[in-house]
Short mmCIF file of C-alpha atoms in Angstrom, two decimals:
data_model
loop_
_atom_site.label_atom_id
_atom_site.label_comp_id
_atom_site.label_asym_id
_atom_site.label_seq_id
_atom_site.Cartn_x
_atom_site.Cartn_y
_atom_site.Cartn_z
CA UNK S 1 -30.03 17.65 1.92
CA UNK S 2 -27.54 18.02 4.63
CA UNK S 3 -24.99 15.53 5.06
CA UNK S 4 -25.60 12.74 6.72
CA UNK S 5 -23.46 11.95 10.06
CA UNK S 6 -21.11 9.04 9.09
CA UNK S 7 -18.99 9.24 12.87
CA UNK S 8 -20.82 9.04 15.37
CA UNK S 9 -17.97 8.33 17.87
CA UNK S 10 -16.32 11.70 16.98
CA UNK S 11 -13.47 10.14 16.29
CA UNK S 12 -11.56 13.51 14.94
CA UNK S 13 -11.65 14.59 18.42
CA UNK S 14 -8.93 11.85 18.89
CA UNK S 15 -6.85 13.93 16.42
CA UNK S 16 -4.24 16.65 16.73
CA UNK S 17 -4.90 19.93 14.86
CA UNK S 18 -1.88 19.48 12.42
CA UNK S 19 -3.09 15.83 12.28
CA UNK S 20 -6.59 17.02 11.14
CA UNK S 21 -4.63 19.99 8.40
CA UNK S 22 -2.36 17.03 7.27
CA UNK S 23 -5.24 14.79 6.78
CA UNK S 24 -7.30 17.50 4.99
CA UNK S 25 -5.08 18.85 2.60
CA UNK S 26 -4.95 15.43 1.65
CA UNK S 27 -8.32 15.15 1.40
CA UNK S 28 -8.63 18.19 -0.44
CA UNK S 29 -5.96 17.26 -3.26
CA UNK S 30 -7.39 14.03 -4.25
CA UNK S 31 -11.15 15.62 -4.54
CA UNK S 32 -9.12 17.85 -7.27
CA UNK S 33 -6.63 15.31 -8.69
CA UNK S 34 -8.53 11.85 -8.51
CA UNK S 35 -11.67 11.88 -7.92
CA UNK S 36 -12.90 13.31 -11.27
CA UNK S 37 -10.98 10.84 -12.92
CA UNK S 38 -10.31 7.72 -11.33
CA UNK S 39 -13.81 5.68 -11.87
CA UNK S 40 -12.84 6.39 -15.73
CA UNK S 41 -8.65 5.13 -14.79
CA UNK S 42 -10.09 2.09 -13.36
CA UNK S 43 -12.22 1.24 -16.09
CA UNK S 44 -9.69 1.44 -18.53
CA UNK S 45 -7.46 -0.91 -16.68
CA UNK S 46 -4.53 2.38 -16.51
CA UNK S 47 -2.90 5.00 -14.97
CA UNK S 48 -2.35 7.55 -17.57
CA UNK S 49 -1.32 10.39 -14.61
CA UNK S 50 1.09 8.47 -12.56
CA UNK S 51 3.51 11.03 -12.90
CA UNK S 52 2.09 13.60 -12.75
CA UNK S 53 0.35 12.79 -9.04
CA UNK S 54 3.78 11.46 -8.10
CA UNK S 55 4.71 15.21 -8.59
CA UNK S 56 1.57 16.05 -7.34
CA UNK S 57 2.09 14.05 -4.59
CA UNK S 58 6.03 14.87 -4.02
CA UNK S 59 4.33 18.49 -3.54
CA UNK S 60 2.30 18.12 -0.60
CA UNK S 61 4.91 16.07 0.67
CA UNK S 62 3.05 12.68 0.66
CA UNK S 63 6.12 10.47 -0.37
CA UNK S 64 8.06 9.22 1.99
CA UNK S 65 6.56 11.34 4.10
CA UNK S 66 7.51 9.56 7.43
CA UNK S 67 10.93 9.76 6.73
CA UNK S 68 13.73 12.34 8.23
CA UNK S 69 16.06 14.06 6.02
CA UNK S 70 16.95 14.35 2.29
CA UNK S 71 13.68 16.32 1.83
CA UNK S 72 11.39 13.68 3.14
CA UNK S 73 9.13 15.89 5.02
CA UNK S 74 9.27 13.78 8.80
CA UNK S 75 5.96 13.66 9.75
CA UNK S 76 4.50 11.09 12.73
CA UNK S 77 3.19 7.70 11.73
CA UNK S 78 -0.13 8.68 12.26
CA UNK S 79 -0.15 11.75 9.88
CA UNK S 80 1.26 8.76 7.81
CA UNK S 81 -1.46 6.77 8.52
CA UNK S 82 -4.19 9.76 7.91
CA UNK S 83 -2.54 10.16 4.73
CA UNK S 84 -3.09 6.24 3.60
CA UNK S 85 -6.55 6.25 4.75
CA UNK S 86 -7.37 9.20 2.67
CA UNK S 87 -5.41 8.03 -0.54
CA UNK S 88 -7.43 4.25 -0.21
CA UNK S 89 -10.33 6.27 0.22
CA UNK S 90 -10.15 7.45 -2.98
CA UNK S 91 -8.83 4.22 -4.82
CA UNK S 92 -6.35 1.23 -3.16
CA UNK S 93 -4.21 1.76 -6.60
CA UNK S 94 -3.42 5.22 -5.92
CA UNK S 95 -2.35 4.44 -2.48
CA UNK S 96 -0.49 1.53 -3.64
CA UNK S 97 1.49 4.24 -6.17
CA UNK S 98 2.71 6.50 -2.33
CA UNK S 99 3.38 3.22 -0.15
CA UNK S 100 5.47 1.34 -2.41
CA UNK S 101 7.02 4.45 -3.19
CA UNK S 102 7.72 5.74 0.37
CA UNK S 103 7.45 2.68 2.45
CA UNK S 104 8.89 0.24 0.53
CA UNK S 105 11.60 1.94 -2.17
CA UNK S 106 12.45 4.77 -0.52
CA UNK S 107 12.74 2.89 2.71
CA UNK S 108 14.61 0.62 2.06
CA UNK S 109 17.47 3.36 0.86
CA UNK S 110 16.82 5.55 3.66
CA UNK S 111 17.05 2.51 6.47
CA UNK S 112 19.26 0.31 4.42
CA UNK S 113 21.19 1.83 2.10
CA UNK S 114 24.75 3.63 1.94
CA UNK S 115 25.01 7.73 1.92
CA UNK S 116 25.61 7.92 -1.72
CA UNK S 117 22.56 5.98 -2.54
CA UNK S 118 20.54 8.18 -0.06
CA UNK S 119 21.94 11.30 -1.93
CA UNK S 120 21.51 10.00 -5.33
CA UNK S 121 17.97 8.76 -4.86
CA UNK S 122 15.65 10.10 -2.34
CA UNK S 123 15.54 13.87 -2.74
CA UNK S 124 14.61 13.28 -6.33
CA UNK S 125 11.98 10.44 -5.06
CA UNK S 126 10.23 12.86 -2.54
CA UNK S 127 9.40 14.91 -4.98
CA UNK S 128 8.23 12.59 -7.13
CA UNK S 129 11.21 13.67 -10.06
CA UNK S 130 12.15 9.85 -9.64
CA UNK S 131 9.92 7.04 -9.07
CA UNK S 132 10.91 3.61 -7.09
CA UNK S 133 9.47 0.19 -6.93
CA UNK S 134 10.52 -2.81 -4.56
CA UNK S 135 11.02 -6.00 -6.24
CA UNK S 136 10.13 -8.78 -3.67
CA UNK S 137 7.74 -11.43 -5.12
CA UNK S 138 8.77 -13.80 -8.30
CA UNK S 139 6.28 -15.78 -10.02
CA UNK S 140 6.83 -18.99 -8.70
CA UNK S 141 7.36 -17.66 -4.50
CA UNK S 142 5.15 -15.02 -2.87
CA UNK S 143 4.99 -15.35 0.11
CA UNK S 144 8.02 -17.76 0.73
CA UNK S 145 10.30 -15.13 -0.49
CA UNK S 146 13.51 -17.69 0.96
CA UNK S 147 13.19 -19.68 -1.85
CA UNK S 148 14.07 -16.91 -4.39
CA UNK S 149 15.57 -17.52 -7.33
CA UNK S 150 17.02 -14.08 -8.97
CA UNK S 151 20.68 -14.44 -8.08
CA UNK S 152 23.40 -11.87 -8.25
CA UNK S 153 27.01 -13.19 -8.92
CA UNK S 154 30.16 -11.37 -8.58
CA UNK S 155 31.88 -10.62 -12.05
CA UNK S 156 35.28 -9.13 -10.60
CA UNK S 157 34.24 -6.03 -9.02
CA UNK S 158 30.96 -5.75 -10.54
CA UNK S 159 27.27 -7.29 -9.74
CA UNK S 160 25.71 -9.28 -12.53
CA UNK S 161 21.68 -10.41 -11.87
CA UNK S 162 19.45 -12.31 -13.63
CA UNK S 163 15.73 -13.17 -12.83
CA UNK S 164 12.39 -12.19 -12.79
CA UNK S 165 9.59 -10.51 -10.03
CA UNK S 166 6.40 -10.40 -10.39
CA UNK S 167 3.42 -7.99 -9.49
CA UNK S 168 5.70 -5.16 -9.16
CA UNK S 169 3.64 -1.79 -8.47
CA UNK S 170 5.29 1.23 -10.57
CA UNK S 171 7.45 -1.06 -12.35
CA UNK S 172 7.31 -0.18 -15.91
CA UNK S 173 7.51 3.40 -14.78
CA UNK S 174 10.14 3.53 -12.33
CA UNK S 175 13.46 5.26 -12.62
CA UNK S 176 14.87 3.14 -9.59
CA UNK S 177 14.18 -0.69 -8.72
CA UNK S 178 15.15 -1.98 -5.24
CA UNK S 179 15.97 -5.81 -6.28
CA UNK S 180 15.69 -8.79 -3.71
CA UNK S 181 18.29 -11.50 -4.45
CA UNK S 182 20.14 -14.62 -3.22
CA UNK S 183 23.74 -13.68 -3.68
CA UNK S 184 27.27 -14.60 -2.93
CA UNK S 185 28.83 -13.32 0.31
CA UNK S 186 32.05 -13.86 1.10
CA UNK S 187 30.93 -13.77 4.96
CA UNK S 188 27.80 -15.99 5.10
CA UNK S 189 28.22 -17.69 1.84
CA UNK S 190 24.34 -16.84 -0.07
CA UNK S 191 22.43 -14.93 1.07
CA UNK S 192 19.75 -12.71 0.23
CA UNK S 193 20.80 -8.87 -0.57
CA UNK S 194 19.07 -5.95 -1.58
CA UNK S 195 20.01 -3.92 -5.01
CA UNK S 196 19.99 -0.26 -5.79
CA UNK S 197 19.25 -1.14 -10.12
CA UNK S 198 18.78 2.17 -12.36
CA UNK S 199 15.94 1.18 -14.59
CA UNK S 200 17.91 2.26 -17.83
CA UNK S 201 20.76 -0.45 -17.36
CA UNK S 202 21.26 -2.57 -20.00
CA UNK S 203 19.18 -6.18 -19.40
CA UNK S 204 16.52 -4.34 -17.61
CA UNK S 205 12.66 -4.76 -18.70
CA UNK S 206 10.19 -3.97 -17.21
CA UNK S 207 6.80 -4.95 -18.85
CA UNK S 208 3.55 -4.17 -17.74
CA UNK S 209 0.88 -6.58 -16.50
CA UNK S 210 -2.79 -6.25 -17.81
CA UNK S 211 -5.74 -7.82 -17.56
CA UNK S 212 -6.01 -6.83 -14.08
CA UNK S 213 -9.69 -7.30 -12.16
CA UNK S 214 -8.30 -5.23 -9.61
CA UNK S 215 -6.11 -2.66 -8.49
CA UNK S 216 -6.74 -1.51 -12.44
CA UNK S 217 -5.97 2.38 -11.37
CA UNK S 218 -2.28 1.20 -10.85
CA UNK S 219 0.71 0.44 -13.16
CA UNK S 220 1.79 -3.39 -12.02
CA UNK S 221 4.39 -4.91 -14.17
CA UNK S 222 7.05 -7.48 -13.84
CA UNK S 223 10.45 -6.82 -13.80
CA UNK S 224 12.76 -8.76 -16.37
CA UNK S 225 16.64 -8.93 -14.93
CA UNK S 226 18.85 -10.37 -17.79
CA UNK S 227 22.65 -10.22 -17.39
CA UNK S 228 22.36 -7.14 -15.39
CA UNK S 229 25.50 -5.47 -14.56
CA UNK S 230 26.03 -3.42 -11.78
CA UNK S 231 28.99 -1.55 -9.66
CA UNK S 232 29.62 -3.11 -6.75
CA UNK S 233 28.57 0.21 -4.97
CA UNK S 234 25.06 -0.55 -6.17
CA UNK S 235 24.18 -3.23 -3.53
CA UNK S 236 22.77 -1.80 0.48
CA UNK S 237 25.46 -2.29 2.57
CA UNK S 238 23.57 -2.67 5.91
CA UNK S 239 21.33 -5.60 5.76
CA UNK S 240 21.86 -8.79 4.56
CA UNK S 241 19.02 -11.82 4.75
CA UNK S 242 15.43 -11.53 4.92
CA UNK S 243 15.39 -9.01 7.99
CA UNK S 244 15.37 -5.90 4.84
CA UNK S 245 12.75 -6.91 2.90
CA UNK S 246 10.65 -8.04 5.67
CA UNK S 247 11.09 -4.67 7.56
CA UNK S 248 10.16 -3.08 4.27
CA UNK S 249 7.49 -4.86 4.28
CA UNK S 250 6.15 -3.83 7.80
CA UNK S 251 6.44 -0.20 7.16
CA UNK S 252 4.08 -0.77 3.93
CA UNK S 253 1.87 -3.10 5.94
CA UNK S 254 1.34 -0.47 8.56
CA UNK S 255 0.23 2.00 5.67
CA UNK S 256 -2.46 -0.66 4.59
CA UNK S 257 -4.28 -0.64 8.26
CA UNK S 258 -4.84 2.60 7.36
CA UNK S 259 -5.97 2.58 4.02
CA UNK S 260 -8.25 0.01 4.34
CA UNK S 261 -10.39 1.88 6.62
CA UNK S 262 -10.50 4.60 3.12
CA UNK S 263 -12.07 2.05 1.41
CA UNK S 264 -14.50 0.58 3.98
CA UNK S 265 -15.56 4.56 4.53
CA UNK S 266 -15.98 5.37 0.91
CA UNK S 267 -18.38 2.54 0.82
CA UNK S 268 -20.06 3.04 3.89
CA UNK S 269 -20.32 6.64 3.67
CA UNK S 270 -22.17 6.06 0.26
CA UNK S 271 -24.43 3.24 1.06
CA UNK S 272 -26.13 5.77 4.27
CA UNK S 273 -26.63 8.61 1.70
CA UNK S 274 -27.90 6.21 -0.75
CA UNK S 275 -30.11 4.43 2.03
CA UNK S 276 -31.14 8.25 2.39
CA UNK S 277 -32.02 9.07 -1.02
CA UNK S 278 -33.32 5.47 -2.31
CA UNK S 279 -37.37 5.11 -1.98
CA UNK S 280 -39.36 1.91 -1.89
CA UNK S 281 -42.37 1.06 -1.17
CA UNK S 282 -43.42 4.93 -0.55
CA UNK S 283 -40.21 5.96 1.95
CA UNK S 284 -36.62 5.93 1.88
CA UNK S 285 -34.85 2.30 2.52
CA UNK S 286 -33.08 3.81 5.03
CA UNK S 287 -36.09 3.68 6.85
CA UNK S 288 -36.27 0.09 7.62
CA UNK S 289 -35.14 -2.29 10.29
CA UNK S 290 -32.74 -4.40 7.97
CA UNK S 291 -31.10 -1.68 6.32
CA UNK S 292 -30.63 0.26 9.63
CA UNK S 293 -28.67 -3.00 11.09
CA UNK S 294 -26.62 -3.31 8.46
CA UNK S 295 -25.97 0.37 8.56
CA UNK S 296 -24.68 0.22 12.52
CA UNK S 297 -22.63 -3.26 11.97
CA UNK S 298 -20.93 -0.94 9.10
CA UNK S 299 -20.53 1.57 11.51
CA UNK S 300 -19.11 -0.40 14.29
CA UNK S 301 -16.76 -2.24 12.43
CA UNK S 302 -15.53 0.50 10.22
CA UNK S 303 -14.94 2.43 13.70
CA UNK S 304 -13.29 -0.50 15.41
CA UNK S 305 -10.94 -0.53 12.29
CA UNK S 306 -10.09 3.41 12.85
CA UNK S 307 -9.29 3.32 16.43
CA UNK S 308 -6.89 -0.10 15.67
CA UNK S 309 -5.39 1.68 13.00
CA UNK S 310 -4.99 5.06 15.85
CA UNK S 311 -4.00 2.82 18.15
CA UNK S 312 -1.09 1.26 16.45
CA UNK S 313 0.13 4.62 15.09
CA UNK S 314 0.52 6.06 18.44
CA UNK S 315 2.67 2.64 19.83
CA UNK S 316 4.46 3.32 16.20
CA UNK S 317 5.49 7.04 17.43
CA UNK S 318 6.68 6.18 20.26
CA UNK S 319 8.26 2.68 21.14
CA UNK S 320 7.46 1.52 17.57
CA UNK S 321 5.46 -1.94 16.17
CA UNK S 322 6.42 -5.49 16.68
CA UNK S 323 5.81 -7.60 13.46
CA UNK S 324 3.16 -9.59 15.28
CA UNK S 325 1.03 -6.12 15.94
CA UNK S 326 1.22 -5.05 12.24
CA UNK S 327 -0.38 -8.41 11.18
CA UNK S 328 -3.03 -8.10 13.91
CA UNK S 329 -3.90 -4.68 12.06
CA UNK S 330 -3.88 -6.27 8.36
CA UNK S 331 -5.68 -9.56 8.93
CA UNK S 332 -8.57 -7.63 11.10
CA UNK S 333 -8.84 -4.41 9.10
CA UNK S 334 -8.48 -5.84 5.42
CA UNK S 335 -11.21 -8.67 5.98
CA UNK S 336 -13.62 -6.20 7.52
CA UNK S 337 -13.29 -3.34 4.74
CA UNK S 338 -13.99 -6.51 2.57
CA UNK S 339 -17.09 -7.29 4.74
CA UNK S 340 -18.36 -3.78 5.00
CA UNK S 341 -17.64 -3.14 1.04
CA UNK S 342 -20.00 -6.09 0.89
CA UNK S 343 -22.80 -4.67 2.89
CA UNK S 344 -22.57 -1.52 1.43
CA UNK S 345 -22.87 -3.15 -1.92
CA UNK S 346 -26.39 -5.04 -0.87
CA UNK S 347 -27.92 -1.74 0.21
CA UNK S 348 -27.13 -0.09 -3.29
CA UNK S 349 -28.90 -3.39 -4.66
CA UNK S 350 -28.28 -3.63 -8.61
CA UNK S 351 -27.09 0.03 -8.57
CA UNK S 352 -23.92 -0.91 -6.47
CA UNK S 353 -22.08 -2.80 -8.68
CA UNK S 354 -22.31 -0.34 -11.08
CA UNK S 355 -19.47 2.15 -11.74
CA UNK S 356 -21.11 5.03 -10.99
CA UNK S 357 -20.58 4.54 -7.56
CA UNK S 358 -17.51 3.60 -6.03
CA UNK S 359 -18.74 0.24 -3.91
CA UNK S 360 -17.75 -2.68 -6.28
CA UNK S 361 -14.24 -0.96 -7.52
CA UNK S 362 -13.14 -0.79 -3.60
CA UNK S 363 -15.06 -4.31 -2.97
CA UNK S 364 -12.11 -5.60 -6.05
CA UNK S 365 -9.34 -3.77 -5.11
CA UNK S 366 -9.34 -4.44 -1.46
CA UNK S 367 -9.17 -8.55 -2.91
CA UNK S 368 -5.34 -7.78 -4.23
CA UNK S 369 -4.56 -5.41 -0.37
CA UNK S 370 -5.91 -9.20 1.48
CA UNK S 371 -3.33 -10.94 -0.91
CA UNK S 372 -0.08 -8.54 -1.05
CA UNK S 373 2.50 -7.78 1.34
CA UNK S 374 1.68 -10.74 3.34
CA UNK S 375 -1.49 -13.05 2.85
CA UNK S 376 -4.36 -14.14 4.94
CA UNK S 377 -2.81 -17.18 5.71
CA UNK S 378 0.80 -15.95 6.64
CA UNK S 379 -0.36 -13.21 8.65
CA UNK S 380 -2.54 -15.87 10.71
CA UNK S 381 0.56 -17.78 11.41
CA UNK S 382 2.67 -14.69 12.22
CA UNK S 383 0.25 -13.92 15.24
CA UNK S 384 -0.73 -17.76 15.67
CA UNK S 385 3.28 -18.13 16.66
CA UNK S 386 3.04 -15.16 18.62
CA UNK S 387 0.35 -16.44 20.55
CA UNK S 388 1.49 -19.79 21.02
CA UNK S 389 5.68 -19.46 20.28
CA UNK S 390 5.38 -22.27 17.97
CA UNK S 391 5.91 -21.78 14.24
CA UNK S 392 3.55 -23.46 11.97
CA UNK S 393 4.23 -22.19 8.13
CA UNK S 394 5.77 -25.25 7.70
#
């Protein structure tokens, strides 16, 4: 049976050749690297590979692969993009493993830090020798990340920190933690700063969460900061308040416009060949009225999605996002891979929440992408203020 056209739009057409080899040869290394495997990762609740696809990765050049210099490879924000959508595609975890990696860890070094910590850390991060996570969110404040409580004193020269984050992708296996706390500062009084912390230092822990219903194809931990010591070289010299890990946070939101579109296609693309192949009542059920118009809303919406996700990439390469535009892209595109996970999942009947297909495992998944790096809620109010100029989170 041929296969089925998914695009009717053309979309590719939109595309650059080295946009289309980029996006292929990533593509082409998850069909041999994932794939096979990650149905059987996810049901397990583990990651038993994540090093070895962060070398994988580090290979092709997928990590931090928007950045310039210290063997980042430098590529545009839409090959970026391309890149996300094809990684969600095949699982939100194993896209969640190259955008906290590149867009928030590495990031945050490369924008933020000094040119020792840039020489130390990210050549050995892009190729996936070293791996990062970005510690943000503590138990008790998500998405009011203010109201913090790690702290980092001063101890003569030296850093000391002590608290705890929580939901930390990569944590239990990462060399390198960027740490978010409120600290002293001899300019501003406290304030929050952002900490280069080896993962080896002494009062370090970093154990891993389970239990997961979603996002199970990932290594989440928390991270455990007791008495921590560090050189006073270790903290990023050019930000201080929430402007760093915010920004962070933009360049990994930006990543997620794109790679919820993977998800809504790897759905959608397997409901119309199921739809195809499925028989009742004497024909195939893609065949009938219903199924056909839940087929085209799919369509519509997942193509909406893409050219949002396009669209924003292109303002990113060339006069770059405004906060308010990135939320516009995760509010609309999260909620409608949800949507057409949903629909996809009704066409497969019984058969889709099974884990022989990959409907129910994105339908979970894409439940953590809605909640991370910026809720449903917050990212309402961020474009609700833009709209309007008046703040309402509180």
């Amino acid at each position: 049976m041929s296969q089925p056209r998914t695009d009717l739009l053309d979309l590719d057409s939109l595309l650059s050749a080295e946009e289309l080899a980029v996006r292929d040869s990533v593509r082409a290394l998850l069909a041999e690297e994932v794939l096979p495997h990650v149905a059987g990762w996810y049901e397990e609740g583990r990651l038993p590979q994540a090093r070895e696809l962060a070398l994988r990765f580090g290979e092709l050049g997928l990590l931090g692969m928007h950045l310039e210099g210290y063997g980042c490879a430098g590529m545009s924000a839409v090959e970026y993009g391309l890149a996300c959508l094809e990684l969600e595609a095949a699982d939100s975890g194993i896209r969640s493993l190259v955008s906290v990696q590149g867009s928030l860890a590495m990031y945050a070094i490369w924008r933020f830090g000094s040119e020792e910590q840039k020489q130390e850390w990210l050549p050995r991060m892009a190729t996936g020798e070293a791996i990062g996570c970005f510690g943000l969110t503590e138990p008790d404040h998500g998405s009011d990340p203010a109201s913090m409580r790690t702290r980092a004193r001063r101890d003569g020269e030296d850093w000391v920190l002590d608290g705890s984050k929580l939901w930390i992708t990569n944590g239990s296996i990462s060399d390198v933690a960027v740490v978010w706390a409120q600290a002293d500062d001899e300019e501003k009084g406290t304030t929050i700063r952002g900490f280069v912390v080896p993962t080896d230092t002494p009062g370090f822990s970093a154990p891993e969460l389970r239990h997961k219903m979603s996002l199970r194809a990932s290594v989440t931990s928390e991270l455990v900061l007791e008495g921590v010591r560090l050189p006073a070289d270790a903290v990023l010299p050019d930000v201080r308040g929430l402007k760093g890990p915010l920004s962070c946070l933009s360049e990994a939101r930006y990543g997620i416009v794109w790679g919820a579109m993977g998800a809504a296609r790897s759905a959608f693309e397997t409901a119309v060949r199921y739809s195809i192949e499925r028989e009742q009542f004497g024909r195939p059920i893609g065949g009938f009225q219903l199924t056909q118009a839940k087929l085209a809303q799919m369509h519509g919406e997942l193509a909406n999605g893409t050219l949002l996700a396009l669209h924003l990439g292109r303002l990113k390469d060339t006069v770059g996002l405004r906060p308010e535009q990135v939320s516009v892209g995760k509010l609309n595109n999260v909620s409608k891979a949800i949507a057409i996970c949903r629909n996809a999942r009704t066409i497969l009947g019984a058969n889709g929440i099974s884990g022989e297909f990959p409907i129910m495992r994105h339908a979970n998944n894409l439940e953590s992408v809605l909640t991370y790096e910026g809720t449903e809620e917050m990212h309402t109010l961020v474009i609700g203020q833009a709209l309007t100029g008046q703040a309402a989170y509180r």
